[in-house]
Coordinates of C-alpha atoms and ligand atoms in Angstrom, one line a residue:
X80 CA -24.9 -25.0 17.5
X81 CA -25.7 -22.4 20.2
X82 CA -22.9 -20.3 21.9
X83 CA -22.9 -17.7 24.5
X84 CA -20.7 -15.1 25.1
X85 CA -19.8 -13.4 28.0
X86 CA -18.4 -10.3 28.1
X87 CA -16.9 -9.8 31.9
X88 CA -16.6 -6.3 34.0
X89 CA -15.3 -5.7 37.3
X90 CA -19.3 -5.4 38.6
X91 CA -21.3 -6.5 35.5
X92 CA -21.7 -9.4 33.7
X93 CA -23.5 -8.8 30.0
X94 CA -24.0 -12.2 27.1
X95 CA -25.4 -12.7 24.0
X96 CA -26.5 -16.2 22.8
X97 CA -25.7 -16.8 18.9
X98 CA -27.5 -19.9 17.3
X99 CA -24.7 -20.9 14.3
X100 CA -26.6 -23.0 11.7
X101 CA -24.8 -24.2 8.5
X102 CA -25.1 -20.6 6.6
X103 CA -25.6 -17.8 9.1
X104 CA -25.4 -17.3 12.8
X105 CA -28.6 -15.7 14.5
X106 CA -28.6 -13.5 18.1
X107 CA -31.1 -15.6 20.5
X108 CA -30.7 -13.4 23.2
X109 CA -29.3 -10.2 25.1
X110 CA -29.0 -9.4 28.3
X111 CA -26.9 -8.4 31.3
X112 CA -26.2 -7.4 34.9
X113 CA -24.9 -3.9 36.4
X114 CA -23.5 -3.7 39.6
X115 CA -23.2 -7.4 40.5
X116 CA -22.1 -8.3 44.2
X117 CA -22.0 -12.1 44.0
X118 CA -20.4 -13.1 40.4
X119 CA -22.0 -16.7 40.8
X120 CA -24.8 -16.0 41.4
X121 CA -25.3 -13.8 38.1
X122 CA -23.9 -16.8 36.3
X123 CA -26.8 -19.1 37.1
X124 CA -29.4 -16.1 37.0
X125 CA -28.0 -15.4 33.3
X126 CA -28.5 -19.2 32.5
X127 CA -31.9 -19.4 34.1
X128 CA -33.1 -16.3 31.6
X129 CA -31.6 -18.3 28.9
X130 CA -34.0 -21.4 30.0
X131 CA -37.0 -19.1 31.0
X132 CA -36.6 -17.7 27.7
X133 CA -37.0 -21.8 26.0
X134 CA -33.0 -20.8 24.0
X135 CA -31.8 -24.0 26.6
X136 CA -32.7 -26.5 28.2
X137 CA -30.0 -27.0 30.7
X138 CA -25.8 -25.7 30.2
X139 CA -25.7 -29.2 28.3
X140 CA -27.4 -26.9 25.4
X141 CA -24.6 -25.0 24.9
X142 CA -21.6 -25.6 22.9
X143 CA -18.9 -23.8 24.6
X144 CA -19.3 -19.8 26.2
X145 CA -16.9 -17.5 24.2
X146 CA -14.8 -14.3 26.0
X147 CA -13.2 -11.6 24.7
X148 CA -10.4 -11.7 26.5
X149 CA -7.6 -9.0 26.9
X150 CA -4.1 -10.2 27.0
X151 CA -1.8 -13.1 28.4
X152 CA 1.7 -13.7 28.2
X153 CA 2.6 -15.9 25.0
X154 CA -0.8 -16.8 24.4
X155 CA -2.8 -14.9 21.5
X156 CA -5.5 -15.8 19.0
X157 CA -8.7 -18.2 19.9
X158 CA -7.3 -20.2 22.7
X159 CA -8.9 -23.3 24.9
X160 CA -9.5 -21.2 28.4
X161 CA -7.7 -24.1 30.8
X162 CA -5.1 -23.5 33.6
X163 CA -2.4 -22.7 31.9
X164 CA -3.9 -19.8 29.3
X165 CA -5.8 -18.4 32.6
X166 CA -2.1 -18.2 34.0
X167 CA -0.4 -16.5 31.6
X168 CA -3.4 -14.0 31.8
X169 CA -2.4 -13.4 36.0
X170 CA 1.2 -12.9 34.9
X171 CA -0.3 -9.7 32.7
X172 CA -2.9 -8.3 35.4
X173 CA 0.1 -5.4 35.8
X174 CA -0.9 -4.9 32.1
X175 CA -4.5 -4.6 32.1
X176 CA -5.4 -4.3 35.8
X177 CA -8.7 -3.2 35.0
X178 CA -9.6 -6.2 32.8
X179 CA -7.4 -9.2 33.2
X180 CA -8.7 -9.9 37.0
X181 CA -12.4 -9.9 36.7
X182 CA -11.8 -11.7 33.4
X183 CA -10.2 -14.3 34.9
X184 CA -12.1 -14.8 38.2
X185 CA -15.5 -14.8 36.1
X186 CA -14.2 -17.7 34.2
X187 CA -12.8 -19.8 36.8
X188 CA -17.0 -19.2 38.3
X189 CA -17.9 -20.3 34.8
X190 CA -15.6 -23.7 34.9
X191 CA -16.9 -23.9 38.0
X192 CA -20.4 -23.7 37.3
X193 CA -20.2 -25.8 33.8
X194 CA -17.1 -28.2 34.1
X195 CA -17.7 -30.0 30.8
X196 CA -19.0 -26.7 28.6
X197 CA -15.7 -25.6 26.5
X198 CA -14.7 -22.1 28.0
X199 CA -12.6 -20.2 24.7
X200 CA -10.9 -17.1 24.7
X201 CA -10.5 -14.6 21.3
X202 CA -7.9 -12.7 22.9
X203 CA -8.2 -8.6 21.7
X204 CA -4.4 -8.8 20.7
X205 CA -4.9 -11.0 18.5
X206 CA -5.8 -8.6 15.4
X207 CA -2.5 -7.5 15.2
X208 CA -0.1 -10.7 14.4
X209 CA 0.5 -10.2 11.3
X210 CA 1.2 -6.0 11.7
X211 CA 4.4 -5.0 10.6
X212 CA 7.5 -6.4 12.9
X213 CA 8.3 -2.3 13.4
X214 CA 4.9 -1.2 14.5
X215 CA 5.2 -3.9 16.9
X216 CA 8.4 -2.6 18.5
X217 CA 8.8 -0.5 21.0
X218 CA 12.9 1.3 21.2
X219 CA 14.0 -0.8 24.2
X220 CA 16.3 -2.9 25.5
X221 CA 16.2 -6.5 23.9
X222 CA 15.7 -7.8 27.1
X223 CA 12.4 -5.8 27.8
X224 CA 11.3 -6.6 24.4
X225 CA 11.5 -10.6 25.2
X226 CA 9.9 -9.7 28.7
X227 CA 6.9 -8.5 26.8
X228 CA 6.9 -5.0 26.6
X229 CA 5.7 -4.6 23.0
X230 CA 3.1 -2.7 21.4
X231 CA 0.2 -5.7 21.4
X232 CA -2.9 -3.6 19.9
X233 CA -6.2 -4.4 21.6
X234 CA -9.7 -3.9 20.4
X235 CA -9.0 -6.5 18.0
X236 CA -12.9 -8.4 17.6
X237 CA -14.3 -4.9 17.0
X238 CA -11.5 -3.3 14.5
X239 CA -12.2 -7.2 13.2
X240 CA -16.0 -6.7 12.8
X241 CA -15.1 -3.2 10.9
X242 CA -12.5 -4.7 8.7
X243 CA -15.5 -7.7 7.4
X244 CA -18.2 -5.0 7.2
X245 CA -16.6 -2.3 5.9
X246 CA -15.1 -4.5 2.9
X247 CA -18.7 -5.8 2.4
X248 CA -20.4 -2.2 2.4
X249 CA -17.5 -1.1 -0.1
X250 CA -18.2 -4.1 -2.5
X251 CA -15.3 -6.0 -1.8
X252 CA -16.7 -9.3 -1.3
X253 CA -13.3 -10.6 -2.0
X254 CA -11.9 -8.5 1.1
X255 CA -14.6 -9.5 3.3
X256 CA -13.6 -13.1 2.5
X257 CA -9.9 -12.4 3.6
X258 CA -10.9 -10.7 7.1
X259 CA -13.0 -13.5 7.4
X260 CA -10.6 -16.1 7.1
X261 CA -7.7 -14.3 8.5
X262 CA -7.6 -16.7 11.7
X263 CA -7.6 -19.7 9.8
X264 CA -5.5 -18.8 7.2
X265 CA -3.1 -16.1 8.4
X266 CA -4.4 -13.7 5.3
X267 CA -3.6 -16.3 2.5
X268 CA -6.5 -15.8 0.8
X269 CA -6.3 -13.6 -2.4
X270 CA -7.6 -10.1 -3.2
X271 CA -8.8 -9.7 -6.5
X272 CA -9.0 -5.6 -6.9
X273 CA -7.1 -3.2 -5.6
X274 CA -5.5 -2.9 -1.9
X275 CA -8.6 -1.7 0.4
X276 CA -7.7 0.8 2.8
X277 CA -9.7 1.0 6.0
X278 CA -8.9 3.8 8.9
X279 CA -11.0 2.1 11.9
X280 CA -12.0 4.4 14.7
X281 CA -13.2 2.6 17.8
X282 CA -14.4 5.1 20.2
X283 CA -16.4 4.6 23.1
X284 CA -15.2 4.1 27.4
X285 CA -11.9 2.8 25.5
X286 CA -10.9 4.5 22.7
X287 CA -8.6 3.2 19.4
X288 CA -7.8 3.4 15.9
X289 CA -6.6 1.2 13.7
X290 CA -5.2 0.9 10.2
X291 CA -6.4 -2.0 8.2
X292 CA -4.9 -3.5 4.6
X293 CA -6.8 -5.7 2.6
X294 CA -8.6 -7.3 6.3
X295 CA -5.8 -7.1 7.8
X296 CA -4.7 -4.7 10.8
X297 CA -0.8 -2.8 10.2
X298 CA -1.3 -1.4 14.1
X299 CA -3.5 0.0 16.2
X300 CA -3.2 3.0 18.7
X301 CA -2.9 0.7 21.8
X302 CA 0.4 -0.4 22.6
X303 CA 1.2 -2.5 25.3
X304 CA -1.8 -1.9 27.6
X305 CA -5.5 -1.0 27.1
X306 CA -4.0 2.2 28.7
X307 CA -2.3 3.8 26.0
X308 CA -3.3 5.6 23.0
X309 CA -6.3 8.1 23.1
X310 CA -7.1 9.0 26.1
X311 CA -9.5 6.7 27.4
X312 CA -12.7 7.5 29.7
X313 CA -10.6 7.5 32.9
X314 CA -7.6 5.5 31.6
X315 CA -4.6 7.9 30.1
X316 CA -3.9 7.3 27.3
X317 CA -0.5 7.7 25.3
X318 CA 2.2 9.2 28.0
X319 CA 6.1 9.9 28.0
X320 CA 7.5 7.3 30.2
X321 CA 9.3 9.7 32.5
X322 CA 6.1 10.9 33.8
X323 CA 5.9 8.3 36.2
X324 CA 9.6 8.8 37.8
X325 CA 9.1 12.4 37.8
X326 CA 5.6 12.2 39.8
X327 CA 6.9 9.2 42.2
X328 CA 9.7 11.6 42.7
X329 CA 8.2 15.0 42.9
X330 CA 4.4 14.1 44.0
X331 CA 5.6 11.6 46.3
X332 CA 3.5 9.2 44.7
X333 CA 3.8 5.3 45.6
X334 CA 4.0 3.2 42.3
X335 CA 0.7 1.1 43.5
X336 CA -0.9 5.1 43.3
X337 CA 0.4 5.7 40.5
X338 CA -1.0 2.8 38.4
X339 CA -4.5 3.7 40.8
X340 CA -4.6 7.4 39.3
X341 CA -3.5 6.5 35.5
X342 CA -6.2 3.6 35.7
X343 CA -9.1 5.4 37.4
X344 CA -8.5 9.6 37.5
X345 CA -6.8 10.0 34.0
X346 CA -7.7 10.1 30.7
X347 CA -11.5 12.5 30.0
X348 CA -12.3 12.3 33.5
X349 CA -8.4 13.3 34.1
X350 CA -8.7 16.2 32.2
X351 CA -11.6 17.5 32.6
X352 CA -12.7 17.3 36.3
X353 CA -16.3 16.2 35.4
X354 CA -17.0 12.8 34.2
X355 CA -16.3 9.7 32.7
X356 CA -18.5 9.8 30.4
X357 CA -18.1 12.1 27.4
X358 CA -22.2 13.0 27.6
X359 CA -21.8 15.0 31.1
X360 CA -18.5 16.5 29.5
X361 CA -20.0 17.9 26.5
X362 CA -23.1 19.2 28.7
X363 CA -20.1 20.8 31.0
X364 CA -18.2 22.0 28.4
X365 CA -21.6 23.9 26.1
X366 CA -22.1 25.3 29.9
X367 CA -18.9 27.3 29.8
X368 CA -16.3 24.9 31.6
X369 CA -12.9 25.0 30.2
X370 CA -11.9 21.8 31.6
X371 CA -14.7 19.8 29.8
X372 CA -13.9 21.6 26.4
X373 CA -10.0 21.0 26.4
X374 CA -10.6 17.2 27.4
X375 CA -12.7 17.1 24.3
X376 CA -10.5 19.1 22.5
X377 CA -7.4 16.6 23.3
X378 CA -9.9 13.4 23.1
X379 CA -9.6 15.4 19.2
X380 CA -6.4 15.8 18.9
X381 CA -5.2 12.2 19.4
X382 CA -7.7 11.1 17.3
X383 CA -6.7 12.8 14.5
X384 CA -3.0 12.3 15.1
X385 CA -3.8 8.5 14.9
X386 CA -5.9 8.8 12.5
X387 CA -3.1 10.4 10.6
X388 CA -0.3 8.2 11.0
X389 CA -2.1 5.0 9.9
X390 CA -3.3 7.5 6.6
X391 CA 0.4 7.7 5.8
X392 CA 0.9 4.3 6.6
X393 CA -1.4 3.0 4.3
X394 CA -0.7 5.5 1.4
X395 CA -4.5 7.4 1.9
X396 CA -7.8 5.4 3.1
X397 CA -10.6 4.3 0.7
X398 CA -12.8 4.6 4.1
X399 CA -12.8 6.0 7.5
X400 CA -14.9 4.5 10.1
X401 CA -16.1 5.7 13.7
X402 CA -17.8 3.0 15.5
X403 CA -18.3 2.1 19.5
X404 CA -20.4 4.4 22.0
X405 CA -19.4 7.7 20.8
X406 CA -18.1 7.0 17.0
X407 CA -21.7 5.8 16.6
X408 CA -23.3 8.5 18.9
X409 CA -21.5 11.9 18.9
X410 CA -22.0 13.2 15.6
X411 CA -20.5 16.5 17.2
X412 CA -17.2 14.9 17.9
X413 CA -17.3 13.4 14.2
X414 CA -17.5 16.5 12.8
X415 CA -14.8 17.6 15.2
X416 CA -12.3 15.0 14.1
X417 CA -12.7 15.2 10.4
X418 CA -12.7 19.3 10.0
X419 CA -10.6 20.8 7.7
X420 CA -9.6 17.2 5.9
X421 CA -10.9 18.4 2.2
X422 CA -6.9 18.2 1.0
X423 CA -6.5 14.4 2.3
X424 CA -10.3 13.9 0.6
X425 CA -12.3 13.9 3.3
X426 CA -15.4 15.7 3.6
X427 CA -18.5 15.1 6.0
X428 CA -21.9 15.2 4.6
X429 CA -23.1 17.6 7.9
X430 CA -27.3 16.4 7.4
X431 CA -26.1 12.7 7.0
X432 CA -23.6 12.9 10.3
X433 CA -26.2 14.5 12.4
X434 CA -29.1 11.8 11.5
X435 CA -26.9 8.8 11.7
X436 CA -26.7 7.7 15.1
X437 CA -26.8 3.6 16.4
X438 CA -27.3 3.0 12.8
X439 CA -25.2 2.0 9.8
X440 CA -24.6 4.8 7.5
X441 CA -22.6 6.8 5.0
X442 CA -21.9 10.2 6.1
X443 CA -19.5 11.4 3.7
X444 CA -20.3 14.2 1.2
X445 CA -20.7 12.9 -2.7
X446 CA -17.4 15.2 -3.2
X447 CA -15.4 13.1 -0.3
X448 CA -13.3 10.7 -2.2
X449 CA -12.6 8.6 1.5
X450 CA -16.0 7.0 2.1
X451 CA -16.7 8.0 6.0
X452 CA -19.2 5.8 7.4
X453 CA -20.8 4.5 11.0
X454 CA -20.7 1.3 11.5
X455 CA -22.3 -0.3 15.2
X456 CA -19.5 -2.7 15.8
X457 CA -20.7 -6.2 17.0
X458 CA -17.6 -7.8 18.9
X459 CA -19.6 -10.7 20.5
X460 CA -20.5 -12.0 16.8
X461 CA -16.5 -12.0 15.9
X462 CA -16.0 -13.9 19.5
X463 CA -18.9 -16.1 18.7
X464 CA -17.8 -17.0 15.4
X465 CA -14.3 -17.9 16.3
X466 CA -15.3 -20.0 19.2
X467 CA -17.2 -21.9 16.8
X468 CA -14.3 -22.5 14.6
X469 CA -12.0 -23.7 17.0
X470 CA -14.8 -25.9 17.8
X471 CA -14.7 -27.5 14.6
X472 CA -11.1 -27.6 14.4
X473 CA -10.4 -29.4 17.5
Ligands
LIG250 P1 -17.3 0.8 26.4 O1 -16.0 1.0 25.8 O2 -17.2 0.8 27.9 O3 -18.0 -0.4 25.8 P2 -19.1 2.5 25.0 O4 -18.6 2.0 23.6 O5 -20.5 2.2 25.3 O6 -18.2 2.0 26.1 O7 -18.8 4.0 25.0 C1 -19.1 4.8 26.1 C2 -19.1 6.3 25.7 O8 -19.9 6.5 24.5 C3 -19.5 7.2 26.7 O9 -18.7 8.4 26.8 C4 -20.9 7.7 26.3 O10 -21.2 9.0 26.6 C5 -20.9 7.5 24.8 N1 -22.2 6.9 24.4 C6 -22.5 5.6 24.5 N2 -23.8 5.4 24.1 C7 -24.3 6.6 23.8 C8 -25.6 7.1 23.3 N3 -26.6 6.3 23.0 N4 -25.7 8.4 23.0 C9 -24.6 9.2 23.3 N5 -23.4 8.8 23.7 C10 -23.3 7.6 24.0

């Protein structure tokens, strides 16, 4: 059974092809557009690379195409992409206006494009539906809370991916198992040894962390957008809400430029005057600028902060685990995040950290009782698989 996924930007348009056979599932093929003016077109350009390459035939060759969809209103979990499900996403592009639109115009192209080829959604909230009722609540007026405004998590395939592979790296086969089935089965299969405890750091463009019992997430750092949290490449991050009155107030700001600048001129590039990208700010800030350094130096903080909480939540960690662009890249920031943690039992093994990079690894010292380790996250493969299951199911 072959299934693509599609993973949808504003401008780019990236897949991978999994071939599912009884036992395992294999990656046929990568690839992907940047900067792509006609959205259609890069549709049938991606499929004809997929022929060219002998994976298919024709569209008729695939199953269904998987997306990793952000968030909709009252729709979570691995969810037939018709009408209705693309609707409630529209009524939550004020939520995730950088990844709800292009999301949703990319797979009405795809219907278009392959009317009978089952379109599914995993739906990054989705993670998080069995977290505690009071990490899920933010202190608001009952009425806001039933309008939506809840703390949803996001990030979900990859903190999913982390919660498998982690539990498998640790030995816990039995964990692995759970994390597995947690979408079938809500988390009713059984753990035989102890309570695993996983702190999961997803850093990259988008940054979160997330606490994880057993293969199952208690929270994550992003509430009720993909804008809160860590600060994010150019998206904020965690704020107090009177910000925005004070600045629409003082600044003279319009709400639409408001939601412009905590979208697109916040978060590292915010901060630090320099870049999105945390390569050009750690160039800047080893050059002297002051800007660059206290963007990485609050891109730190929150880390640890969140890192923290979900520690206490989960009564210590048996492992911490960076993962995405820069938890599998900046060995630097690593270092940065777990200094001075030898009390909580956390210690960095400083050759291991600084060789491991794109790879998995275990950079912890032989002293650290927390297992640290870099694992490359693979969210399509969690997409992939779940599209496959509600394939069977239905
Ligand atoms: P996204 O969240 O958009 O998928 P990524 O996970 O690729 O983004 O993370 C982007 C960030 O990670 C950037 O700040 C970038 O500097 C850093 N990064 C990504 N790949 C590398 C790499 N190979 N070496 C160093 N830094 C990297």
């Amino acid at each position: 059974m072959k299934i693509l996924v599609a993973n949808i930007g504003s401008t780019s348009l990236k897949w991978r092809l999994f071939d599912f056979s009884a036992t395992a599932a294999t990656m046929l093929h990568k690839g992907g557009y940047e900067r792509v003016a006609d959205y259609a077109k890069a549709i049938d350009d991606c499929l004809g690379e997929l022929k060219a390459a002998g994976h298919i035939r024709g569209e008729q060759d695939l199953a269904a195409v998987g997306f990793k969809t952000v968030v909709a209103r009252g729709v979570s979990g691995c969810v037939r992409l018709n009408d209705s499900v693309l609707r409630a996403m529209e009524a939550y592009n004020a939520i995730a206006p950088a990844h709800n639109p292009p999301y949703i115009t990319g797979i009405r192209l795809f219907a278009k494009r392959m009317p009978a080829t089952p379109l599914i959604g995993l739906f990054e909230t989705a993670f998080y539906q069995w977290a505690p009722e009071a990490a899920q609540r933010y202190a608001v007026p009952e009425s806001w809370h039933e309008a939506g405004v809840r703390r949803w998590g996001f990030h979900g395939a990859s903190h999913k991916f982390i919660a498998e592979r982690s539990a498998e790296l640790l030995g816990r086969q039995d964990v692995a198992e759970r994390a597995r089935r947690l979408y079938v089965d809500g988390g009713a299969s059984p753990v035989t040894g102890a309570p695993l405890r996983v702190v999961s750091c997803h850093l990259g463009g988008s940054s979160s962390v997330s606490g994880i019992l057993n293969g199952a997430a208690v929270g994550n750092s992003l509430g009720l957008s993909p804008q809160s949290g860590l600060p994010h490449n150019n998206r904020v991050g965690d704020l107090d809400s009177f910000a925005i009155p004070l600045v629409m107030r003082t600044l003279g700001l319009s709400l639409d430029e408001v939601e412009r600048q905590l979208c697109k001129e916040s978060g590292l590039k915010g901060i630090s005057g320099v870049s999105n990208d945390i390569r050009d700010i750690q160039t800047a800030a080893a050059g002297g600028n002051a800007r660059a350094k206290l963007a990485l130096d609050v891109f730190v903080h929150a880390s640890r902060h969140w890192i923290g909480g979900y520690l206490m939540e989960l009564n210590g960690a048996d492992a911490l685990v960076f993962t995405a662009g820069i938890g599998e890249n900046r060995p630097e920031l690593r270092a940065a995040i777990c200094e001075r943690l030898d009390q909580l039992g956390i210690e960095l093994d400083p050759v291991a950290n600084e060789k491991t990079r794109a790879t998995e690894g275990l950079i912890s010292s032989a002293r650290s009782k927390v297992k640290v380790l870099v694992i490359p996250t693979n969210e399509e493969l969690v997409v992939a698989r779940e599209t496959r299951r509600l394939l069977e199911r239905q």
